[in-house]
CSV table of C-alpha atoms and ligand atoms in Angstrom, one decimal:
chain,number,residue,atom,x,y,z
A,1,MET,CA,-55.1,-46.9,-0.7
A,2,MET,CA,-57.9,-45.8,-0.4
A,3,LYS,CA,-59.0,-42.8,-2.6
A,4,LYS,CA,-59.5,-39.5,-1.0
A,5,MET,CA,-61.9,-36.5,-1.7
A,6,THR,CA,-59.6,-33.6,-3.1
A,7,MET,CA,-60.7,-30.4,-3.5
A,8,LYS,CA,-61.6,-31.0,-6.7
A,9,ASP,CA,-65.0,-33.3,-5.7
A,10,VAL,CA,-66.5,-30.0,-3.8
A,11,ASP,CA,-68.2,-26.7,-4.8
A,12,LEU,CA,-66.3,-24.1,-2.8
A,13,LYS,CA,-67.9,-21.0,-3.9
A,14,GLY,CA,-68.9,-18.8,-0.6
A,15,LYS,CA,-68.3,-21.9,1.4
A,16,ARG,CA,-66.0,-21.1,4.7
A,17,VAL,CA,-63.2,-23.1,4.6
A,18,PHE,CA,-61.3,-24.6,7.2
A,19,CYS,CA,-57.7,-25.5,5.7
A,20,ARG,CA,-55.1,-27.1,7.8
A,21,VAL,CA,-51.6,-26.0,6.9
A,22,ASP,CA,-47.9,-26.4,8.3
A,23,PHE,CA,-46.9,-23.3,8.3
A,24,ASN,CA,-44.0,-24.8,11.4
A,25,VAL,CA,-41.3,-22.3,10.3
A,26,PRO,CA,-38.2,-21.8,11.3
A,27,MET,CA,-38.4,-17.9,13.0
A,28,SER,CA,-35.5,-15.3,14.5
A,29,GLU,CA,-36.8,-12.4,16.3
A,30,GLY,CA,-40.7,-11.9,15.1
A,31,ASN,CA,-39.6,-12.9,11.3
A,32,VAL,CA,-39.4,-16.0,9.2
A,33,THR,CA,-35.9,-17.0,8.1
A,34,ASP,CA,-36.5,-19.7,5.4
A,35,ASP,CA,-41.0,-19.6,4.0
A,36,THR,CA,-40.5,-22.4,2.2
A,37,ARG,CA,-43.7,-24.5,3.6
A,38,ILE,CA,-45.8,-21.2,3.7
A,39,ARG,CA,-44.3,-21.1,-0.9
A,40,ALA,CA,-45.6,-24.7,-0.5
A,41,ALA,CA,-49.1,-23.8,0.9
A,42,VAL,CA,-49.7,-20.9,-1.6
A,43,PRO,CA,-51.3,-23.0,-4.6
A,44,THR,CA,-54.1,-24.7,-2.6
A,45,ILE,CA,-55.1,-21.2,-0.8
A,46,GLU,CA,-55.2,-19.5,-4.4
A,47,TYR,CA,-57.3,-21.9,-5.3
A,48,LEU,CA,-59.8,-21.8,-2.6
A,49,VAL,CA,-59.6,-17.5,-3.1
A,50,GLU,CA,-59.8,-18.3,-7.3
A,51,ASN,CA,-62.7,-20.8,-6.5
A,52,GLY,CA,-64.7,-17.6,-4.0
A,53,ALA,CA,-64.3,-19.8,-0.8
A,54,LYS,CA,-63.4,-18.0,2.4
A,55,VAL,CA,-60.5,-19.0,3.9
A,56,ILE,CA,-59.7,-19.8,7.7
A,57,LEU,CA,-56.2,-20.8,7.4
A,58,ALA,CA,-54.9,-23.1,10.7
A,59,SER,CA,-51.2,-24.2,11.8
A,60,HIS,CA,-49.3,-25.0,14.4
A,61,LEU,CA,-46.0,-23.2,15.3
A,62,GLY,CA,-43.1,-25.6,17.3
A,63,ARG,CA,-43.7,-27.4,20.5
A,64,PRO,CA,-45.9,-24.5,23.1
A,65,LYS,CA,-47.8,-27.7,24.6
A,66,GLY,CA,-50.7,-25.9,25.2
A,67,ALA,CA,-50.1,-22.2,26.5
A,68,VAL,CA,-49.6,-19.4,24.7
A,69,ASN,CA,-46.2,-18.9,24.4
A,70,GLU,CA,-45.4,-15.1,22.9
A,71,ASP,CA,-42.8,-16.4,20.7
A,72,MET,CA,-45.0,-19.0,18.6
A,73,ARG,CA,-47.4,-16.4,17.3
A,74,LEU,CA,-48.2,-17.1,13.6
A,75,ALA,CA,-48.7,-13.6,13.0
A,76,PRO,CA,-45.7,-13.0,10.7
A,77,ALA,CA,-46.0,-16.3,9.0
A,78,GLY,CA,-49.3,-14.2,7.7
A,79,ALA,CA,-47.5,-11.8,7.1
A,80,ARG,CA,-45.2,-13.6,5.0
A,81,LEU,CA,-48.3,-15.1,3.2
A,82,SER,CA,-49.9,-11.9,2.3
A,83,GLU,CA,-46.7,-10.7,0.3
A,84,LEU,CA,-46.6,-13.7,-1.6
A,85,LEU,CA,-50.2,-13.8,-2.3
A,86,HIS,CA,-50.4,-9.8,-2.5
A,87,LYS,CA,-53.4,-10.3,-0.5
A,88,GLU,CA,-54.8,-9.2,2.6
A,89,VAL,CA,-54.1,-12.3,5.3
A,90,LYS,CA,-55.7,-11.0,8.4
A,91,SER,CA,-54.0,-13.0,11.6
A,92,LEU,CA,-56.3,-13.4,14.7
A,93,ASP,CA,-54.7,-14.0,18.1
A,94,GLU,CA,-57.3,-17.0,18.8
A,95,SER,CA,-58.3,-19.9,16.8
A,96,ILE,CA,-62.0,-21.0,18.1
A,97,GLY,CA,-64.7,-18.6,20.1
A,98,GLU,CA,-66.6,-15.4,19.4
A,99,GLY,CA,-63.9,-13.0,18.1
A,100,VAL,CA,-63.5,-15.6,15.4
A,101,GLU,CA,-66.8,-16.8,14.8
A,102,GLN,CA,-67.5,-12.4,14.7
A,103,GLU,CA,-63.9,-12.5,11.6
A,104,ILE,CA,-65.2,-14.8,10.0
A,105,ALA,CA,-69.3,-13.7,9.4
A,106,ALA,CA,-67.8,-10.7,8.4
A,107,MET,CA,-65.8,-12.5,5.5
A,108,ASN,CA,-66.7,-11.7,1.6
A,109,ASP,CA,-65.5,-14.4,-0.8
A,110,GLY,CA,-62.0,-15.1,-1.5
A,111,ASP,CA,-61.0,-13.1,1.7
A,112,VAL,CA,-58.2,-15.4,3.6
A,113,ILE,CA,-57.6,-15.0,7.8
A,114,LEU,CA,-55.5,-17.2,9.3
A,115,LEU,CA,-56.2,-17.9,12.9
A,116,GLU,CA,-53.6,-18.3,15.9
A,117,ASN,CA,-51.0,-21.0,16.8
A,118,VAL,CA,-53.7,-24.5,17.4
A,119,ARG,CA,-51.6,-25.8,19.6
A,120,PHE,CA,-52.2,-22.8,22.3
A,121,HIS,CA,-54.7,-25.1,23.5
A,122,PRO,CA,-54.2,-28.4,25.6
A,123,GLY,CA,-56.6,-30.2,23.1
A,124,GLU,CA,-55.1,-29.8,19.9
A,125,GLU,CA,-52.6,-32.4,20.9
A,126,LYS,CA,-54.8,-34.6,22.5
A,127,ASN,CA,-56.9,-34.7,19.7
A,128,ASP,CA,-59.0,-33.7,21.8
A,129,PRO,CA,-63.4,-34.7,20.6
A,130,GLU,CA,-64.5,-30.6,22.0
A,131,LEU,CA,-62.2,-28.8,20.2
A,132,ALA,CA,-61.8,-30.6,17.4
A,133,LYS,CA,-66.2,-29.6,17.0
A,134,ALA,CA,-65.5,-26.4,17.8
A,135,PHE,CA,-62.7,-26.0,14.7
A,136,ALA,CA,-65.8,-27.9,12.8
A,137,ALA,CA,-68.5,-25.5,13.6
A,138,LEU,CA,-66.3,-22.7,12.2
A,139,ALA,CA,-66.4,-23.9,8.5
A,140,ASP,CA,-68.6,-25.9,6.1
A,141,VAL,CA,-65.6,-27.6,4.3
A,142,PHE,CA,-62.4,-28.9,5.5
A,143,VAL,CA,-58.9,-28.9,3.7
A,144,ASN,CA,-55.9,-30.9,4.6
A,145,ASP,CA,-52.9,-29.9,3.3
A,146,ALA,CA,-50.2,-29.7,6.3
A,147,PHE,CA,-48.8,-32.8,4.9
A,148,GLY,CA,-45.6,-31.8,7.3
A,149,ALA,CA,-47.9,-32.8,10.1
A,150,ALA,CA,-49.8,-35.2,8.2
A,151,HIS,CA,-48.4,-38.1,10.9
A,152,ARG,CA,-50.0,-36.4,13.6
A,153,ALA,CA,-53.3,-37.9,14.5
A,154,HIS,CA,-54.4,-34.1,16.3
A,155,ALA,CA,-57.8,-32.4,16.5
A,156,SER,CA,-56.8,-29.8,13.5
A,157,THR,CA,-55.4,-32.7,11.5
A,158,ALA,CA,-58.1,-35.1,12.6
A,159,GLY,CA,-60.7,-35.3,14.4
A,160,ILE,CA,-62.1,-32.1,12.7
A,161,ALA,CA,-62.9,-34.5,9.6
A,162,GLU,CA,-65.1,-36.4,11.6
A,163,HIS,CA,-67.9,-33.2,11.6
A,164,LEU,CA,-67.4,-32.3,8.2
A,165,THR,CA,-66.8,-32.8,4.2
A,166,ALA,CA,-62.4,-33.8,4.6
A,167,VAL,CA,-60.9,-33.4,1.2
A,168,SER,CA,-56.7,-33.1,0.7
A,169,GLY,CA,-55.5,-29.6,-0.9
A,170,LEU,CA,-53.0,-29.2,-3.9
A,171,LEU,CA,-49.9,-29.7,-1.8
A,172,LEU,CA,-50.7,-33.1,0.0
A,173,GLU,CA,-51.7,-34.4,-2.8
A,174,LYS,CA,-48.8,-33.6,-4.3
A,175,GLU,CA,-46.5,-35.5,-1.7
A,176,LEU,CA,-48.4,-38.1,-1.8
A,177,ASP,CA,-48.1,-38.6,-5.4
A,178,VAL,CA,-44.8,-38.0,-5.7
A,179,LEU,CA,-43.7,-40.4,-2.7
A,180,GLY,CA,-45.8,-43.2,-3.4
A,181,LYS,CA,-45.4,-43.3,-6.9
A,182,ALA,CA,-41.7,-43.6,-5.9
A,183,LEU,CA,-42.4,-46.3,-3.4
A,184,SER,CA,-44.7,-48.4,-5.6
A,185,GLU,CA,-43.4,-48.6,-8.9
A,186,PRO,CA,-39.9,-46.9,-8.7
A,187,ASP,CA,-37.4,-46.2,-11.5
A,188,ARG,CA,-34.6,-48.6,-11.1
A,189,PRO,CA,-31.9,-48.5,-10.3
A,190,PHE,CA,-33.9,-47.2,-7.4
A,191,THR,CA,-31.4,-45.7,-4.5
A,192,ALA,CA,-31.6,-45.1,-0.9
A,193,ILE,CA,-29.5,-42.9,0.8
A,194,ILE,CA,-29.8,-43.0,5.1
A,195,GLY,CA,-27.9,-40.8,7.5
A,196,GLY,CA,-28.1,-38.4,10.3
A,197,ALA,CA,-28.4,-38.7,13.9
A,198,LYS,CA,-31.8,-40.0,14.4
A,199,VAL,CA,-31.1,-43.8,14.4
A,200,LYS,CA,-34.0,-44.9,16.7
A,201,ASP,CA,-36.0,-43.1,14.1
A,202,LYS,CA,-35.0,-44.7,11.3
A,203,ILE,CA,-34.3,-48.2,12.2
A,204,GLY,CA,-37.8,-48.3,11.0
A,205,VAL,CA,-37.5,-46.9,7.6
A,206,ILE,CA,-34.4,-49.1,6.6
A,207,ASP,CA,-36.2,-52.3,7.2
A,208,HIS,CA,-39.1,-51.4,5.2
A,209,LEU,CA,-36.7,-50.3,2.6
A,210,LEU,CA,-34.9,-53.2,1.9
A,211,GLU,CA,-37.9,-54.3,0.6
A,212,LYS,CA,-37.9,-51.8,-2.2
A,213,VAL,CA,-35.1,-50.6,-3.1
A,214,ASP,CA,-31.5,-52.0,-5.2
A,215,ASN,CA,-29.0,-50.0,-3.0
A,216,LEU,CA,-29.0,-48.9,0.0
A,217,ILE,CA,-26.5,-46.4,1.1
A,218,ILE,CA,-25.6,-45.6,5.0
A,219,GLY,CA,-24.0,-42.5,6.6
A,220,GLY,CA,-23.7,-40.1,9.0
A,221,GLY,CA,-24.2,-40.9,13.1
A,222,LEU,CA,-26.6,-44.5,12.8
A,223,SER,CA,-23.7,-45.7,10.0
A,224,TYR,CA,-21.8,-46.5,13.2
A,225,THR,CA,-23.9,-48.6,14.5
A,226,PHE,CA,-23.5,-50.9,11.0
A,227,SER,CA,-19.8,-50.3,11.2
A,228,LYS,CA,-19.8,-52.0,14.6
A,229,ALA,CA,-22.7,-54.7,14.1
A,230,GLN,CA,-19.8,-55.5,11.4
A,231,GLY,CA,-16.7,-56.1,14.1
A,232,HIS,CA,-15.4,-52.3,13.4
A,233,GLU,CA,-14.5,-50.4,16.6
A,234,VAL,CA,-16.1,-47.0,16.8
A,235,GLY,CA,-14.1,-45.2,19.3
A,236,ASN,CA,-16.3,-42.0,20.5
A,237,SER,CA,-18.7,-41.7,18.0
A,238,LEU,CA,-22.4,-42.5,17.8
A,239,LEU,CA,-23.4,-46.1,18.5
A,240,GLU,CA,-27.0,-47.2,19.3
A,241,GLU,CA,-25.7,-50.4,21.8
A,242,ASP,CA,-29.0,-52.2,21.3
A,243,LYS,CA,-29.3,-51.4,18.4
A,244,ILE,CA,-26.3,-53.5,16.7
A,245,ASP,CA,-28.2,-56.2,16.7
A,246,LEU,CA,-30.7,-55.7,14.2
A,247,ALA,CA,-28.5,-53.4,12.4
A,248,LYS,CA,-26.4,-57.2,11.9
A,249,SER,CA,-29.8,-58.5,10.8
A,250,PHE,CA,-30.0,-55.8,8.3
A,251,ILE,CA,-27.0,-56.5,6.5
A,252,GLU,CA,-28.2,-60.4,6.2
A,253,LYS,CA,-31.7,-58.9,4.7
A,254,ALA,CA,-30.0,-57.4,2.5
A,255,GLU,CA,-27.5,-59.9,1.5
A,256,GLU,CA,-30.8,-61.6,0.8
A,257,LYS,CA,-32.3,-60.1,-0.8
A,258,GLY,CA,-29.8,-58.9,-3.4
A,259,VAL,CA,-29.9,-55.3,-2.1
A,260,LYS,CA,-26.1,-54.0,-2.1
A,261,LEU,CA,-25.5,-52.1,0.9
A,262,TYR,CA,-23.0,-49.3,0.8
A,263,MET,CA,-21.4,-48.9,4.4
A,264,PRO,CA,-18.4,-46.3,4.4
A,265,ILE,CA,-15.0,-47.6,4.0
A,266,ASP,CA,-13.0,-44.6,4.9
A,267,VAL,CA,-13.8,-41.5,7.8
A,268,VAL,CA,-13.0,-38.2,9.0
A,269,VAL,CA,-12.4,-38.7,12.8
A,270,ALA,CA,-11.9,-36.2,15.8
A,271,LYS,CA,-11.0,-35.8,19.4
A,272,GLU,CA,-13.3,-33.3,20.3
A,273,PHE,CA,-17.0,-32.5,18.3
A,274,SER,CA,-15.8,-29.3,17.2
A,275,ASN,CA,-14.7,-27.3,14.2
A,276,GLU,CA,-11.5,-26.0,15.3
A,277,GLY,CA,-9.9,-29.9,16.6
A,278,GLU,CA,-7.5,-32.2,15.0
A,279,THR,CA,-8.8,-34.1,12.2
A,280,LYS,CA,-7.9,-37.3,10.2
A,281,VAL,CA,-9.5,-39.8,7.6
A,282,VAL,CA,-8.7,-42.9,8.4
A,283,GLU,CA,-10.3,-46.6,7.0
A,284,ILE,CA,-13.7,-47.5,9.3
A,285,SER,CA,-11.8,-50.6,10.6
A,286,GLU,CA,-8.6,-47.8,12.4
A,287,ILE,CA,-10.7,-45.5,13.9
A,288,PRO,CA,-8.7,-45.1,17.4
A,289,SER,CA,-10.5,-45.2,20.4
A,290,ASP,CA,-10.8,-42.3,21.2
A,291,TRP,CA,-11.5,-40.3,18.7
A,292,MET,CA,-15.0,-40.1,16.5
A,293,GLY,CA,-16.6,-40.8,13.3
A,294,LEU,CA,-18.1,-37.3,12.1
A,295,ASP,CA,-17.9,-37.3,8.4
A,296,ILE,CA,-17.8,-40.0,5.4
A,297,GLY,CA,-14.5,-39.5,3.6
A,298,PRO,CA,-12.9,-39.0,0.5
A,299,GLU,CA,-13.3,-43.4,-0.9
A,300,THR,CA,-16.6,-43.7,0.8
A,301,ALA,CA,-18.0,-40.0,-0.8
A,302,LYS,CA,-16.9,-41.0,-4.1
A,303,THR,CA,-17.9,-44.6,-4.2
A,304,TYR,CA,-21.4,-42.9,-2.7
A,305,ALA,CA,-21.9,-40.2,-6.0
A,306,GLU,CA,-20.5,-43.3,-8.2
A,307,VAL,CA,-23.8,-44.7,-7.3
A,308,ILE,CA,-26.2,-41.9,-7.4
A,309,LYS,CA,-24.7,-41.4,-10.9
A,310,ASN,CA,-25.2,-44.7,-12.2
A,311,SER,CA,-29.4,-44.6,-10.9
A,312,LYS,CA,-32.6,-43.5,-12.1
A,313,LEU,CA,-34.7,-43.0,-8.4
A,314,VAL,CA,-33.0,-41.8,-5.1
A,315,ILE,CA,-34.5,-41.1,-1.6
A,316,TRP,CA,-32.0,-38.6,0.1
A,317,ASN,CA,-32.8,-38.5,4.1
A,318,GLY,CA,-30.1,-37.4,6.5
A,319,PRO,CA,-26.8,-36.1,5.9
A,320,MET,CA,-23.2,-37.8,6.3
A,321,GLY,CA,-21.3,-35.9,8.3
A,322,VAL,CA,-21.9,-32.8,10.9
A,323,PHE,CA,-22.3,-31.0,7.9
A,324,GLU,CA,-23.0,-27.7,10.4
A,325,MET,CA,-19.1,-27.6,10.7
A,326,SER,CA,-16.7,-27.0,7.7
A,327,SER,CA,-13.7,-29.4,8.8
A,328,PHE,CA,-17.3,-32.1,8.5
A,329,GLU,CA,-19.0,-31.3,5.8
A,330,ASN,CA,-17.6,-32.2,2.7
A,331,GLY,CA,-19.9,-35.4,2.5
A,332,THR,CA,-22.7,-34.3,2.2
A,333,LYS,CA,-21.4,-32.2,0.5
A,334,SER,CA,-20.4,-34.3,-2.3
A,335,VAL,CA,-24.0,-36.8,-2.0
A,336,ALA,CA,-25.7,-33.1,-2.3
A,337,GLN,CA,-23.3,-32.9,-5.9
A,338,ALA,CA,-23.9,-36.2,-7.3
A,339,MET,CA,-27.7,-35.6,-6.6
A,340,ALA,CA,-27.8,-32.3,-8.2
A,341,GLU,CA,-25.9,-34.1,-11.3
A,342,THR,CA,-27.5,-37.0,-12.0
A,343,GLN,CA,-30.3,-37.8,-14.5
A,344,ALA,CA,-32.0,-39.2,-11.4
A,345,TYR,CA,-35.1,-38.1,-10.0
A,346,THR,CA,-33.8,-37.1,-7.0
A,347,ILE,CA,-35.8,-36.5,-3.7
A,348,ILE,CA,-35.3,-35.1,-0.6
A,349,GLY,CA,-37.1,-35.5,2.9
A,350,GLY,CA,-35.7,-34.2,6.2
A,351,GLY,CA,-36.0,-30.7,7.5
A,352,ASP,CA,-31.0,-31.2,8.1
A,353,SER,CA,-31.1,-33.0,4.9
A,354,ALA,CA,-33.7,-29.9,2.9
A,355,ALA,CA,-31.3,-27.5,4.5
A,356,ALA,CA,-27.5,-29.3,3.3
A,357,VAL,CA,-28.7,-29.2,-0.3
A,358,GLU,CA,-30.0,-24.9,0.7
A,359,LYS,CA,-26.4,-24.7,1.7
A,360,PHE,CA,-25.0,-26.1,-1.0
A,361,ASP,CA,-26.2,-24.7,-3.5
A,362,VAL,CA,-28.2,-27.3,-5.4
A,363,ALA,CA,-31.7,-27.1,-4.4
A,364,ASP,CA,-33.0,-26.3,-6.9
A,365,LYS,CA,-31.9,-29.3,-9.2
A,366,MET,CA,-33.5,-31.1,-6.7
A,367,ASP,CA,-37.1,-32.7,-8.6
A,368,HIS,CA,-38.5,-33.4,-5.0
A,369,ILE,CA,-38.2,-31.6,-1.4
A,370,SER,CA,-40.6,-33.4,0.7
A,371,THR,CA,-42.4,-30.8,3.2
A,372,GLY,CA,-41.9,-33.2,5.9
A,373,GLY,CA,-39.5,-34.8,7.5
A,374,GLY,CA,-41.2,-37.3,10.0
A,375,ALA,CA,-43.8,-37.9,7.8
A,376,SER,CA,-42.6,-38.7,4.7
A,377,LEU,CA,-40.3,-41.2,6.5
A,378,GLU,CA,-43.2,-42.7,8.3
A,379,PHE,CA,-45.2,-42.7,4.7
A,380,MET,CA,-41.8,-44.1,3.4
A,381,GLU,CA,-42.2,-47.2,6.3
A,382,GLY,CA,-45.6,-48.4,4.9
A,383,LYS,CA,-47.3,-46.5,7.8
A,384,ASP,CA,-51.3,-45.0,7.6
A,385,LEU,CA,-50.8,-41.1,8.6
A,386,PRO,CA,-53.4,-39.8,10.3
A,387,GLY,CA,-54.0,-37.1,8.5
A,388,VAL,CA,-54.9,-38.8,5.4
A,389,THR,CA,-57.0,-41.8,7.1
A,390,ALA,CA,-59.3,-39.2,8.3
A,391,LEU,CA,-60.1,-37.4,5.0
A,392,THR,CA,-63.4,-38.1,3.4
A,393,ASP,CA,-63.6,-41.5,1.1
A,394,LYS,CA,-64.6,-41.2,-3.0
B,1,ADP,N1,-21.2,-38.7,12.1
B,1,ADP,C1,-22.1,-38.0,12.9
B,1,ADP,N2,-22.2,-37.8,14.7
B,1,ADP,C2,-23.1,-37.3,14.9
B,1,ADP,N3,-23.8,-35.9,14.4
B,1,ADP,C3,-24.1,-36.3,12.9
B,1,ADP,C4,-23.1,-37.4,12.0
B,1,ADP,N4,-23.4,-37.2,10.7
B,1,ADP,C5,-24.6,-36.6,11.0
B,1,ADP,N5,-24.9,-36.0,12.0
B,1,ADP,C6,-26.1,-34.8,12.4
B,1,ADP,O1,-27.2,-35.3,12.0
B,1,ADP,C7,-28.1,-34.5,12.4
B,1,ADP,C8,-29.3,-34.3,11.3
B,1,ADP,O2,-29.5,-35.7,11.7
B,1,ADP,P1,-31.5,-36.1,11.6
B,1,ADP,O3,-32.1,-34.8,11.9
B,1,ADP,O4,-31.1,-37.8,11.2
B,1,ADP,O5,-31.7,-35.6,9.9
B,1,ADP,P2,-33.0,-35.3,9.4
B,1,ADP,O6,-33.6,-34.3,9.9
B,1,ADP,O7,-32.6,-35.1,7.5
B,1,ADP,O8,-34.0,-36.2,8.9
B,1,ADP,C9,-27.1,-33.1,11.8
B,1,ADP,O9,-27.1,-31.5,12.4
B,1,ADP,C10,-25.7,-33.8,11.4
B,1,ADP,O10,-25.4,-32.5,12.6
B,2,X15,O1,-41.6,-29.7,11.1
B,2,X15,C1,-42.5,-31.0,11.4
B,2,X15,O2,-41.6,-32.1,11.2
B,2,X15,P1,-40.6,-32.5,10.7
B,2,X15,O3,-39.3,-31.4,11.3
B,2,X15,O4,-40.5,-34.1,10.9
B,2,X15,O5,-40.3,-32.4,9.1
B,2,X15,C2,-43.8,-30.5,11.4
B,2,X15,O6,-44.6,-29.5,11.6
B,2,X15,C3,-44.1,-31.7,12.4
B,2,X15,O7,-44.1,-30.5,14.1
B,2,X15,P2,-44.1,-31.3,15.0
B,2,X15,O8,-42.7,-32.7,15.3
B,2,X15,O9,-43.6,-30.5,16.5
B,2,X15,O10,-45.4,-32.4,15.2
């Protein structure tokens, strides 16, 4: 990857800095319920403040589809940021226009304001050049610290960079550094664990990972497409019919490349998608036709934990089962615990996997929890991230 400019390459004193962050955080009744992404942006914001910049923060929140949505205003995130910084953060109710320009003109060096949700404008997700110009007109320098949105080519992540000196923030740099190192010079044995429900989204990353890893562990909803590819019946389990052949080709590719592929050998099955119904553990070849697999079984969990413990580097994306329900949480819990106990360098990507390590109280034992789900996957797939590509070359 071409070297991109960072905050250290620009003079920030007295400059108006448009800093794109990812404050797309869960909220309930006007309160931020998980501030991980806000905390992750604090070092960059503090760096800008300490270096005398006028800090203009911009973010999206949710998917308001180009219109104002009262439930998706950013002010609660601004309030939380203010507490974290121990400093006033003024939240505006617009992201462009005269009112915003006046607020910026009145800023002192080191002041921080937060613009309104940029997705209230239809031009944001379309990467409309006019909106990008309007954002650029507010500032002298563009800092992109929104790793979680770096896979989006939007006006405030990519378009704006055509008009200003565009540099990376500390979080963006750290994410690229950690994920980049893990993939380019991995400590071995290198293990990837792929689970969750989004089969289509994860097929691409599995293909790419087969070129890199020593062990590939498959679990969660997507494992049934692999079981079917091996010739097992999967009953009512999640199945992506049109990906069975692809799963077969991955099984062959793993063999060719000498990658050890681990798939469930036993599963927890239920008749209904519910925490209350009857459950039992069966061998993978014995799933009854009217039951569904909702977690990996205890033998599988034991094997996976052993592989994790004997690894030097582990990347985990996607839970092993429906861990939100206590009847189907054990597989994910045992993987989380093995991740906490291993000496390996541990990286978590994806919202649900991050939520799982929080739920099982082992988040502080992980070496890196990525703030980007989709972004970390696309990066691992070897795709260019538009929010990074758009930055100014060194
Ligand atoms: N066997 C399964 N059947 C159905 N859903 C599953 C199964 N295993 C895991 N899931 C669900 O997958 C979801 C997470 O998938 P995904 O969004 O792909 O993960 P992530 O956000 O970590 O990338 C969880 O809500 C979980 O309940
Ligand atoms: O939460 C996000 O993505 P993620 O759930 O894949 O980590 C980012 O803020 C991007 O949001 P988007 O998927 O609405 O563009």
